[in-house]
Amino acid sequence: MKEELDSAVGRPADITDERIIEAGEALVRANRNVTGFALRKITGGGDPKRLKEVWDKHNVSQSVTNAEPVAELPVEVAETLAAMTKALVDKINALTVELNDKAVKTQERRVADVLRAAGEQQAQAERELADASQAVDELEAMLAEERSRVGELEKRLAEVLAADQAKAVELATLRERLEAVEKNAKVAGEQHVAEQVQFRQALADQKRAAQELAVERDKVKTELTKVQAKAEAAEESHKEERKRAATELQRVADKLIKLEAERDGAKGEAGKTREELAKLTGQLEAMKIQAAQLMQAIGNQQPEKTEKPKKV
């Protein structure tokens, strides 16, 4: 098939209808579309439009030639077909009239429904229009209020801008003051560092002094311990003396009580002489003097008690 196509290429420009038909059949056998340019490529020239027209005429003539003749119907069949056709046409006409009547009535009902719905929609639209009119009035009132608020906001905005300008000036002033404070703080920090160095030196000196004082305190504690031991020994000695003095004082007090009892008994006795009474009275006074001396001696010994030193 490819060889046939190749052999058809390069023919003279004067192309006959037969050659065009052969080229078209070759394209059909090659399962390619038959176009004017495809025919021209195979025939080697010619007007593509003319080539396509020749091929189309060939196809039409082939269709007419290949059409088989139709046999006529018998008379009985033709009459039966005509009767059935007439009956069918009459029935179709009746059905058409009936359907048309139903369609008209249906359409009338639909029109009535549409008119009723349109009336309801019109009433609804009128109500909505009234509501819309009221809403428009409310919106206009709200718009006027919003415009008033906008005016107030613009006024407040101008005030805020003025305040911001003042704050900007104040902020610039504060920044200058802050820079000055930071500069002073830097100087103060350097001075503080120097003072810390001096303080650390003084602290080291104080630590050394405290260590020396601790050594001295230990020495004083040692001496104080010795003094305390001596004081405790003296305290024990004073305790013994106070104990003996208290015993003697108790003995004198008991004797004094006895003498007073004897004196009272002597006063009750009418037969004793005044000399014995005077003697007893003298002894009583002597005992009182002795008791007073003992009390004075005990009182003199109390301040002489050595006070215990406090522990450091």
PDB file of C-alpha atoms in Angstrom, residues 3-295:
ATOM      1  CA  GLU A   3       4.364   1.490  -2.600  1.00  0.00           C
ATOM      2  CA  GLU A   4       1.122   2.507  -4.319  1.00  0.00           C
ATOM      3  CA  LEU A   5       1.166   5.847  -2.487  1.00  0.00           C
ATOM      4  CA  ASP A   6       4.818   6.401  -3.388  1.00  0.00           C
ATOM      5  CA  SER A   7       4.197   5.502  -7.023  1.00  0.00           C
ATOM      6  CA  ALA A   8       1.371   8.008  -7.187  1.00  0.00           C
ATOM      7  CA  VAL A   9       3.618  10.891  -6.077  1.00  0.00           C
ATOM      8  CA  GLY A  10       5.368  12.911  -8.817  1.00  0.00           C
ATOM      9  CA  ARG A  11       2.709  12.581 -11.603  1.00  0.00           C
ATOM     10  CA  PRO A  12       2.084  15.376 -14.115  1.00  0.00           C
ATOM     11  CA  ALA A  13       0.044  18.422 -13.059  1.00  0.00           C
ATOM     12  CA  ASP A  14      -2.768  17.615 -15.553  1.00  0.00           C
ATOM     13  CA  ILE A  15      -4.710  15.251 -13.301  1.00  0.00           C
ATOM     14  CA  THR A  16      -7.750  13.367 -14.498  1.00  0.00           C
ATOM     15  CA  ASP A  17     -10.781  12.467 -12.398  1.00  0.00           C
ATOM     16  CA  GLU A  18      -9.802   8.807 -12.550  1.00  0.00           C
ATOM     17  CA  ARG A  19      -6.408   9.598 -11.060  1.00  0.00           C
ATOM     18  CA  ILE A  20      -8.036  11.623  -8.290  1.00  0.00           C
ATOM     19  CA  ILE A  21     -10.435   8.746  -7.531  1.00  0.00           C
ATOM     20  CA  GLU A  22      -7.550   6.278  -7.453  1.00  0.00           C
ATOM     21  CA  ALA A  23      -5.664   8.530  -5.023  1.00  0.00           C
ATOM     22  CA  GLY A  24      -8.754   8.778  -2.785  1.00  0.00           C
ATOM     23  CA  GLU A  25      -9.230   5.010  -2.774  1.00  0.00           C
ATOM     24  CA  ALA A  26      -5.552   4.607  -1.906  1.00  0.00           C
ATOM     25  CA  LEU A  27      -6.043   6.921   1.112  1.00  0.00           C
ATOM     26  CA  VAL A  28      -9.113   4.950   2.188  1.00  0.00           C
ATOM     27  CA  ARG A  29      -7.199   1.680   1.967  1.00  0.00           C
ATOM     28  CA  ALA A  30      -4.445   3.286   4.079  1.00  0.00           C
ATOM     29  CA  ASN A  31      -7.065   4.256   6.715  1.00  0.00           C
ATOM     30  CA  ARG A  32      -6.282   7.931   6.240  1.00  0.00           C
ATOM     31  CA  ASN A  33      -8.643  10.876   5.969  1.00  0.00           C
ATOM     32  CA  VAL A  34      -9.347  11.947   2.400  1.00  0.00           C
ATOM     33  CA  THR A  35      -8.670  15.683   2.207  1.00  0.00           C
ATOM     34  CA  GLY A  36      -7.789  18.025  -0.630  1.00  0.00           C
ATOM     35  CA  PHE A  37      -4.196  18.377   0.516  1.00  0.00           C
ATOM     36  CA  ALA A  38      -3.805  14.615   1.017  1.00  0.00           C
ATOM     37  CA  LEU A  39      -5.070  14.052  -2.556  1.00  0.00           C
ATOM     38  CA  ARG A  40      -2.735  16.760  -3.854  1.00  0.00           C
ATOM     39  CA  LYS A  41       0.202  15.128  -2.118  1.00  0.00           C
ATOM     40  CA  ILE A  42      -0.511  11.803  -3.818  1.00  0.00           C
ATOM     41  CA  THR A  43      -1.384  13.191  -7.256  1.00  0.00           C
ATOM     42  CA  GLY A  44       1.559  15.576  -7.202  1.00  0.00           C
ATOM     43  CA  GLY A  45      -0.427  18.766  -7.911  1.00  0.00           C
ATOM     44  CA  GLY A  46      -3.808  20.305  -8.552  1.00  0.00           C
ATOM     45  CA  ASP A  47      -6.213  22.502  -6.641  1.00  0.00           C
ATOM     46  CA  PRO A  48      -7.057  20.879  -3.293  1.00  0.00           C
ATOM     47  CA  LYS A  49     -10.623  22.217  -3.527  1.00  0.00           C
ATOM     48  CA  ARG A  50     -11.169  20.651  -6.993  1.00  0.00           C
ATOM     49  CA  LEU A  51      -9.598  17.409  -5.892  1.00  0.00           C
ATOM     50  CA  LYS A  52     -11.952  17.190  -2.908  1.00  0.00           C
ATOM     51  CA  GLU A  53     -15.017  18.038  -5.042  1.00  0.00           C
ATOM     52  CA  VAL A  54     -14.160  15.254  -7.544  1.00  0.00           C
ATOM     53  CA  TRP A  55     -13.801  12.765  -4.691  1.00  0.00           C
ATOM     54  CA  ASP A  56     -17.094  13.848  -3.067  1.00  0.00           C
ATOM     55  CA  LYS A  57     -18.974  13.517  -6.383  1.00  0.00           C
ATOM     56  CA  HIS A  58     -17.511  10.051  -6.795  1.00  0.00           C
ATOM     57  CA  ASN A  59     -18.762   9.056  -3.324  1.00  0.00           C
ATOM     58  CA  VAL A  60     -22.270  10.407  -4.067  1.00  0.00           C
ATOM     59  CA  SER A  61     -22.472   8.559  -7.383  1.00  0.00           C
ATOM     60  CA  GLN A  62     -21.343   5.377  -5.714  1.00  0.00           C
ATOM     61  CA  SER A  63     -24.082   5.725  -3.080  1.00  0.00           C
ATOM     62  CA  VAL A  64     -26.774   6.208  -5.742  1.00  0.00           C
ATOM     63  CA  THR A  65     -25.403   3.365  -7.825  1.00  0.00           C
ATOM     64  CA  ASN A  66     -25.250   0.988  -4.877  1.00  0.00           C
ATOM     65  CA  ALA A  67     -28.836   1.766  -3.731  1.00  0.00           C
ATOM     66  CA  GLU A  68     -31.085  -1.268  -4.311  1.00  0.00           C
ATOM     67  CA  PRO A  69     -34.626  -0.798  -5.741  1.00  0.00           C
ATOM     68  CA  VAL A  70     -37.525  -1.116  -3.217  1.00  0.00           C
ATOM     69  CA  ALA A  71     -40.397  -3.460  -4.033  1.00  0.00           C
ATOM     70  CA  GLU A  72     -43.914  -1.965  -4.042  1.00  0.00           C
ATOM     71  CA  LEU A  73     -46.534  -3.130  -1.500  1.00  0.00           C
ATOM     72  CA  PRO A  74     -49.417  -5.337  -2.579  1.00  0.00           C
ATOM     73  CA  VAL A  75     -52.808  -3.659  -3.048  1.00  0.00           C
ATOM     74  CA  GLU A  76     -54.404  -5.358  -0.018  1.00  0.00           C
ATOM     75  CA  VAL A  77     -51.477  -4.411   2.204  1.00  0.00           C
ATOM     76  CA  ALA A  78     -51.517  -0.863   0.866  1.00  0.00           C
ATOM     77  CA  GLU A  79     -55.279  -0.538   1.528  1.00  0.00           C
ATOM     78  CA  THR A  80     -54.946  -2.015   5.016  1.00  0.00           C
ATOM     79  CA  LEU A  81     -52.019   0.310   5.713  1.00  0.00           C
ATOM     80  CA  ALA A  82     -54.030   3.299   4.465  1.00  0.00           C
ATOM     81  CA  ALA A  83     -57.026   2.364   6.671  1.00  0.00           C
ATOM     82  CA  MET A  84     -54.818   1.843   9.689  1.00  0.00           C
ATOM     83  CA  THR A  85     -52.991   5.054   8.948  1.00  0.00           C
ATOM     84  CA  LYS A  86     -56.282   7.000   8.770  1.00  0.00           C
ATOM     85  CA  ALA A  87     -57.555   5.446  12.010  1.00  0.00           C
ATOM     86  CA  LEU A  88     -54.250   6.174  13.671  1.00  0.00           C
ATOM     87  CA  VAL A  89     -54.321   9.755  12.401  1.00  0.00           C
ATOM     88  CA  ASP A  90     -57.882  10.228  13.687  1.00  0.00           C
ATOM     89  CA  LYS A  91     -56.938   8.816  17.069  1.00  0.00           C
ATOM     90  CA  ILE A  92     -53.861  10.982  17.184  1.00  0.00           C
ATOM     91  CA  ASN A  93     -56.008  14.019  16.310  1.00  0.00           C
ATOM     92  CA  ALA A  94     -58.460  13.165  19.126  1.00  0.00           C
ATOM     93  CA  LEU A  95     -55.634  12.662  21.583  1.00  0.00           C
ATOM     94  CA  THR A  96     -54.089  15.911  20.433  1.00  0.00           C
ATOM     95  CA  VAL A  97     -57.361  17.806  21.007  1.00  0.00           C
ATOM     96  CA  GLU A  98     -57.790  16.200  24.427  1.00  0.00           C
ATOM     97  CA  LEU A  99     -54.200  16.927  25.400  1.00  0.00           C
ATOM     98  CA  ASN A 100     -54.558  20.483  24.145  1.00  0.00           C
ATOM     99  CA  ASP A 101     -57.719  20.953  26.247  1.00  0.00           C
ATOM    100  CA  LYS A 102     -55.990  19.552  29.322  1.00  0.00           C
ATOM    101  CA  ALA A 103     -52.955  21.684  28.620  1.00  0.00           C
ATOM    102  CA  VAL A 104     -55.114  24.813  28.292  1.00  0.00           C
ATOM    103  CA  LYS A 105     -56.946  24.057  31.539  1.00  0.00           C
ATOM    104  CA  THR A 106     -53.686  23.271  33.274  1.00  0.00           C
ATOM    105  CA  GLN A 107     -52.203  26.459  31.943  1.00  0.00           C
ATOM    106  CA  GLU A 108     -55.249  28.428  33.139  1.00  0.00           C
ATOM    107  CA  ARG A 109     -54.885  26.933  36.611  1.00  0.00           C
ATOM    108  CA  ARG A 110     -51.191  27.733  36.552  1.00  0.00           C
ATOM    109  CA  VAL A 111     -51.965  31.275  35.442  1.00  0.00           C
ATOM    110  CA  ALA A 112     -54.475  31.616  38.299  1.00  0.00           C
ATOM    111  CA  ASP A 113     -51.907  30.237  40.745  1.00  0.00           C
ATOM    112  CA  VAL A 114     -49.298  32.553  39.328  1.00  0.00           C
ATOM    113  CA  LEU A 115     -51.652  35.537  39.612  1.00  0.00           C
ATOM    114  CA  ARG A 116     -52.553  34.609  43.192  1.00  0.00           C
ATOM    115  CA  ALA A 117     -48.896  34.113  44.072  1.00  0.00           C
ATOM    116  CA  ALA A 118     -48.082  37.376  42.325  1.00  0.00           C
ATOM    117  CA  GLY A 119     -50.751  39.131  44.418  1.00  0.00           C
ATOM    118  CA  GLU A 120     -49.345  37.630  47.602  1.00  0.00           C
ATOM    119  CA  GLN A 121     -45.843  38.556  46.526  1.00  0.00           C
ATOM    120  CA  GLN A 122     -47.025  42.079  45.737  1.00  0.00           C
ATOM    121  CA  ALA A 123     -48.604  42.390  49.199  1.00  0.00           C
ATOM    122  CA  GLN A 124     -45.464  40.952  50.747  1.00  0.00           C
ATOM    123  CA  ALA A 125     -43.382  43.342  48.674  1.00  0.00           C
ATOM    124  CA  GLU A 126     -45.513  46.270  49.856  1.00  0.00           C
ATOM    125  CA  ARG A 127     -45.061  45.185  53.472  1.00  0.00           C
ATOM    126  CA  GLU A 128     -41.344  44.741  52.911  1.00  0.00           C
ATOM    127  CA  LEU A 129     -41.252  48.141  51.225  1.00  0.00           C
ATOM    128  CA  ALA A 130     -42.879  49.694  54.284  1.00  0.00           C
ATOM    129  CA  ASP A 131     -40.386  47.896  56.524  1.00  0.00           C
ATOM    130  CA  ALA A 132     -37.570  48.975  54.232  1.00  0.00           C
ATOM    131  CA  SER A 133     -38.782  52.573  54.388  1.00  0.00           C
ATOM    132  CA  GLN A 134     -38.795  52.412  58.177  1.00  0.00           C
ATOM    133  CA  ALA A 135     -35.370  50.770  58.120  1.00  0.00           C
ATOM    134  CA  VAL A 136     -34.114  53.543  55.823  1.00  0.00           C
ATOM    135  CA  ASP A 137     -35.389  56.150  58.276  1.00  0.00           C
ATOM    136  CA  GLU A 138     -33.663  54.336  61.123  1.00  0.00           C
ATOM    137  CA  LEU A 139     -30.483  54.044  59.075  1.00  0.00           C
ATOM    138  CA  GLU A 140     -30.597  57.753  58.279  1.00  0.00           C
ATOM    139  CA  ALA A 141     -30.957  58.511  61.991  1.00  0.00           C
ATOM    140  CA  MET A 142     -28.077  56.148  62.740  1.00  0.00           C
ATOM    141  CA  LEU A 143     -26.055  57.774  59.960  1.00  0.00           C
ATOM    142  CA  ALA A 144     -26.627  61.208  61.464  1.00  0.00           C
ATOM    143  CA  GLU A 145     -25.606  59.857  64.863  1.00  0.00           C
ATOM    144  CA  GLU A 146     -22.521  58.209  63.392  1.00  0.00           C
ATOM    145  CA  ARG A 147     -21.592  61.445  61.644  1.00  0.00           C
ATOM    146  CA  SER A 148     -21.867  63.234  64.974  1.00  0.00           C
ATOM    147  CA  ARG A 149     -19.681  60.558  66.564  1.00  0.00           C
ATOM    148  CA  VAL A 150     -17.206  60.893  63.698  1.00  0.00           C
ATOM    149  CA  GLY A 151     -17.002  64.619  64.391  1.00  0.00           C
ATOM    150  CA  GLU A 152     -16.370  63.952  68.064  1.00  0.00           C
ATOM    151  CA  LEU A 153     -13.786  61.302  67.212  1.00  0.00           C
ATOM    152  CA  GLU A 154     -12.016  63.683  64.844  1.00  0.00           C
ATOM    153  CA  LYS A 155     -11.939  66.266  67.611  1.00  0.00           C
ATOM    154  CA  ARG A 156     -10.584  63.701  70.065  1.00  0.00           C
ATOM    155  CA  LEU A 157      -8.065  62.574  67.449  1.00  0.00           C
ATOM    156  CA  ALA A 158      -6.805  66.138  67.116  1.00  0.00           C
ATOM    157  CA  GLU A 159      -6.506  66.348  70.908  1.00  0.00           C
ATOM    158  CA  VAL A 160      -4.686  63.004  71.031  1.00  0.00           C
ATOM    159  CA  LEU A 161      -2.295  64.128  68.284  1.00  0.00           C
ATOM    160  CA  ALA A 162      -1.579  67.315  70.210  1.00  0.00           C
ATOM    161  CA  ALA A 163      -1.033  65.279  73.382  1.00  0.00           C
ATOM    162  CA  ASP A 164       1.252  62.915  71.468  1.00  0.00           C
ATOM    163  CA  GLN A 165       3.263  65.878  70.238  1.00  0.00           C
ATOM    164  CA  ALA A 166       3.606  67.150  73.798  1.00  0.00           C
ATOM    165  CA  LYS A 167       4.559  63.669  74.961  1.00  0.00           C
ATOM    166  CA  ALA A 168       7.143  63.440  72.184  1.00  0.00           C
ATOM    167  CA  VAL A 169       8.726  66.679  73.405  1.00  0.00           C
ATOM    168  CA  GLU A 170       8.591  65.407  76.981  1.00  0.00           C
ATOM    169  CA  LEU A 171      10.078  62.092  75.879  1.00  0.00           C
ATOM    170  CA  ALA A 172      12.972  63.876  74.183  1.00  0.00           C
ATOM    171  CA  THR A 173      13.570  65.824  77.400  1.00  0.00           C
ATOM    172  CA  LEU A 174      13.427  62.629  79.433  1.00  0.00           C
ATOM    173  CA  ARG A 175      15.897  60.974  77.081  1.00  0.00           C
ATOM    174  CA  GLU A 176      18.336  63.824  77.586  1.00  0.00           C
ATOM    175  CA  ARG A 177      17.879  63.550  81.342  1.00  0.00           C
ATOM    176  CA  LEU A 178      18.297  59.781  81.111  1.00  0.00           C
ATOM    177  CA  GLU A 179      21.564  60.187  79.235  1.00  0.00           C
ATOM    178  CA  ALA A 180      22.769  62.590  81.917  1.00  0.00           C
ATOM    179  CA  VAL A 181      21.663  60.179  84.659  1.00  0.00           C
ATOM    180  CA  GLU A 182      23.400  57.274  82.919  1.00  0.00           C
ATOM    181  CA  LYS A 183      26.568  59.351  82.651  1.00  0.00           C
ATOM    182  CA  ASN A 184      26.380  60.254  86.353  1.00  0.00           C
ATOM    183  CA  ALA A 185      25.597  56.628  87.180  1.00  0.00           C
ATOM    184  CA  LYS A 186      28.685  55.527  85.276  1.00  0.00           C
ATOM    185  CA  VAL A 187      30.835  57.975  87.245  1.00  0.00           C
ATOM    186  CA  ALA A 188      29.151  56.890  90.481  1.00  0.00           C
ATOM    187  CA  GLY A 189      29.740  53.251  89.543  1.00  0.00           C
ATOM    188  CA  GLU A 190      33.434  53.894  89.060  1.00  0.00           C
ATOM    189  CA  GLN A 191      33.548  55.672  92.417  1.00  0.00           C
ATOM    190  CA  HIS A 192      31.639  52.779  93.971  1.00  0.00           C
ATOM    191  CA  VAL A 193      34.184  50.315  92.601  1.00  0.00           C
ATOM    192  CA  ALA A 194      36.995  52.361  94.137  1.00  0.00           C
ATOM    193  CA  GLU A 195      35.095  52.537  97.442  1.00  0.00           C
ATOM    194  CA  GLN A 196      34.560  48.774  97.332  1.00  0.00           C
ATOM    195  CA  VAL A 197      38.312  48.278  96.949  1.00  0.00           C
ATOM    196  CA  GLN A 198      38.906  50.521  99.951  1.00  0.00           C
ATOM    197  CA  PHE A 199      36.146  48.775 101.896  1.00  0.00           C
ATOM    198  CA  ARG A 200      37.641  45.364 101.156  1.00  0.00           C
ATOM    199  CA  GLN A 201      41.024  46.604 102.367  1.00  0.00           C
ATOM    200  CA  ALA A 202      39.438  47.969 105.559  1.00  0.00           C
ATOM    201  CA  LEU A 203      37.535  44.708 106.012  1.00  0.00           C
ATOM    202  CA  ALA A 204      40.768  42.753 105.722  1.00  0.00           C
ATOM    203  CA  ASP A 205      42.330  45.038 108.355  1.00  0.00           C
ATOM    204  CA  GLN A 206      39.308  44.508 110.617  1.00  0.00           C
ATOM    205  CA  LYS A 207      39.598  40.748 110.180  1.00  0.00           C
ATOM    206  CA  ARG A 208      43.230  40.871 111.240  1.00  0.00           C
ATOM    207  CA  ALA A 209      42.298  43.042 114.225  1.00  0.00           C
ATOM    208  CA  ALA A 210      39.483  40.619 115.110  1.00  0.00           C
ATOM    209  CA  GLN A 211      41.921  37.718 115.011  1.00  0.00           C
ATOM    210  CA  GLU A 212      44.273  39.597 117.328  1.00  0.00           C
ATOM    211  CA  LEU A 213      41.340  40.372 119.650  1.00  0.00           C
ATOM    212  CA  ALA A 214      40.379  36.686 119.612  1.00  0.00           C
ATOM    213  CA  VAL A 215      43.895  35.757 120.737  1.00  0.00           C
ATOM    214  CA  GLU A 216      43.751  38.400 123.462  1.00  0.00           C
ATOM    215  CA  ARG A 217      40.288  37.195 124.483  1.00  0.00           C
ATOM    216  CA  ASP A 218      41.585  33.642 124.857  1.00  0.00           C
ATOM    217  CA  LYS A 219      44.316  34.918 127.155  1.00  0.00           C
ATOM    218  CA  VAL A 220      41.760  36.857 129.225  1.00  0.00           C
ATOM    219  CA  LYS A 221      39.549  33.764 129.428  1.00  0.00           C
ATOM    220  CA  THR A 222      42.463  31.761 130.782  1.00  0.00           C
ATOM    221  CA  GLU A 223      43.209  34.352 133.452  1.00  0.00           C
ATOM    222  CA  LEU A 224      39.507  34.703 134.235  1.00  0.00           C
ATOM    223  CA  THR A 225      39.248  30.953 134.747  1.00  0.00           C
ATOM    224  CA  LYS A 226      42.049  31.119 137.285  1.00  0.00           C
ATOM    225  CA  VAL A 227      40.417  34.066 139.094  1.00  0.00           C
ATOM    226  CA  GLN A 228      37.073  32.271 139.080  1.00  0.00           C
ATOM    227  CA  ALA A 229      38.652  29.204 140.674  1.00  0.00           C
ATOM    228  CA  LYS A 230      40.114  31.391 143.425  1.00  0.00           C
ATOM    229  CA  ALA A 231      36.756  33.135 143.925  1.00  0.00           C
ATOM    230  CA  GLU A 232      34.972  29.804 144.233  1.00  0.00           C
ATOM    231  CA  ALA A 233      37.465  28.705 146.889  1.00  0.00           C
ATOM    232  CA  ALA A 234      36.905  31.970 148.818  1.00  0.00           C
ATOM    233  CA  GLU A 235      33.154  31.504 148.463  1.00  0.00           C
ATOM    234  CA  GLU A 236      33.380  28.057 150.061  1.00  0.00           C
ATOM    235  CA  SER A 237      35.363  29.518 152.957  1.00  0.00           C
ATOM    236  CA  HIS A 238      32.780  32.305 153.472  1.00  0.00           C
ATOM    237  CA  LYS A 239      29.990  29.752 153.396  1.00  0.00           C
ATOM    238  CA  GLU A 240      31.589  27.859 156.308  1.00  0.00           C
ATOM    239  CA  GLU A 241      32.002  31.085 158.314  1.00  0.00           C
ATOM    240  CA  ARG A 242      28.376  32.111 157.659  1.00  0.00           C
ATOM    241  CA  LYS A 243      27.243  28.650 158.698  1.00  0.00           C
ATOM    242  CA  ARG A 244      29.137  28.854 162.021  1.00  0.00           C
ATOM    243  CA  ALA A 245      27.824  32.392 162.641  1.00  0.00           C
ATOM    244  CA  ALA A 246      24.261  31.274 161.944  1.00  0.00           C
ATOM    245  CA  THR A 247      24.661  28.376 164.387  1.00  0.00           C
ATOM    246  CA  GLU A 248      25.993  30.704 167.058  1.00  0.00           C
ATOM    247  CA  LEU A 249      23.206  33.181 166.375  1.00  0.00           C
ATOM    248  CA  GLN A 250      20.614  30.431 166.735  1.00  0.00           C
ATOM    249  CA  ARG A 251      22.183  29.355 170.019  1.00  0.00           C
ATOM    250  CA  VAL A 252      22.140  32.947 171.319  1.00  0.00           C
ATOM    251  CA  ALA A 253      18.537  33.398 170.174  1.00  0.00           C
ATOM    252  CA  ASP A 254      17.477  30.227 171.960  1.00  0.00           C
ATOM    253  CA  LYS A 255      19.256  31.370 175.111  1.00  0.00           C
ATOM    254  CA  LEU A 256      17.651  34.807 174.782  1.00  0.00           C
ATOM    255  CA  ILE A 257      14.215  33.233 174.527  1.00  0.00           C
ATOM    256  CA  LYS A 258      14.984  31.158 177.594  1.00  0.00           C
ATOM    257  CA  LEU A 259      16.164  34.217 179.552  1.00  0.00           C
ATOM    258  CA  GLU A 260      13.059  36.184 178.562  1.00  0.00           C
ATOM    259  CA  ALA A 261      10.939  33.296 179.747  1.00  0.00           C
ATOM    260  CA  GLU A 262      12.855  33.210 183.025  1.00  0.00           C
ATOM    261  CA  ARG A 263      12.465  36.979 183.357  1.00  0.00           C
ATOM    262  CA  ASP A 264       8.767  36.747 182.801  1.00  0.00           C
ATOM    263  CA  GLY A 265       8.629  33.970 185.370  1.00  0.00           C
ATOM    264  CA  ALA A 266      10.650  36.050 187.770  1.00  0.00           C
ATOM    265  CA  LYS A 267       8.286  38.957 187.431  1.00  0.00           C
ATOM    266  CA  GLY A 268       5.461  36.669 188.385  1.00  0.00           C
ATOM    267  CA  GLU A 269       7.142  35.533 191.519  1.00  0.00           C
ATOM    268  CA  ALA A 270       6.596  37.990 194.297  1.00  0.00           C
ATOM    269  CA  GLY A 271       9.092  36.308 196.617  1.00  0.00           C
ATOM    270  CA  LYS A 272      12.231  36.894 194.519  1.00  0.00           C
ATOM    271  CA  THR A 273      14.379  39.824 195.254  1.00  0.00           C
ATOM    272  CA  ARG A 274      15.028  42.806 193.045  1.00  0.00           C
ATOM    273  CA  GLU A 275      18.775  42.008 192.973  1.00  0.00           C
ATOM    274  CA  GLU A 276      18.111  38.727 191.149  1.00  0.00           C
ATOM    275  CA  LEU A 277      15.805  40.555 188.753  1.00  0.00           C
ATOM    276  CA  ALA A 278      18.441  43.177 188.049  1.00  0.00           C
ATOM    277  CA  LYS A 279      21.007  40.436 187.523  1.00  0.00           C
ATOM    278  CA  LEU A 280      18.799  38.668 185.052  1.00  0.00           C
ATOM    279  CA  THR A 281      18.046  41.951 183.344  1.00  0.00           C
ATOM    280  CA  GLY A 282      21.764  42.689 183.015  1.00  0.00           C
ATOM    281  CA  GLN A 283      22.395  39.247 181.600  1.00  0.00           C
ATOM    282  CA  LEU A 284      19.554  39.770 179.118  1.00  0.00           C
ATOM    283  CA  GLU A 285      20.948  43.102 177.959  1.00  0.00           C
ATOM    284  CA  ALA A 286      24.397  41.558 177.609  1.00  0.00           C
ATOM    285  CA  MET A 287      22.945  38.774 175.499  1.00  0.00           C
ATOM    286  CA  LYS A 288      21.123  41.338 173.333  1.00  0.00           C
ATOM    287  CA  ILE A 289      24.348  43.250 172.824  1.00  0.00           C
ATOM    288  CA  GLN A 290      26.145  40.018 171.919  1.00  0.00           C
ATOM    289  CA  ALA A 291      23.399  39.092 169.451  1.00  0.00           C
ATOM    290  CA  ALA A 292      23.591  42.556 167.881  1.00  0.00           C
ATOM    291  CA  GLN A 293      27.344  42.227 167.541  1.00  0.00           C
ATOM    292  CA  LEU A 294      26.957  38.830 165.888  1.00  0.00           C
ATOM    293  CA  MET A 295      24.385  40.251 163.464  1.00  0.00           C
TER     294      MET A 295
END
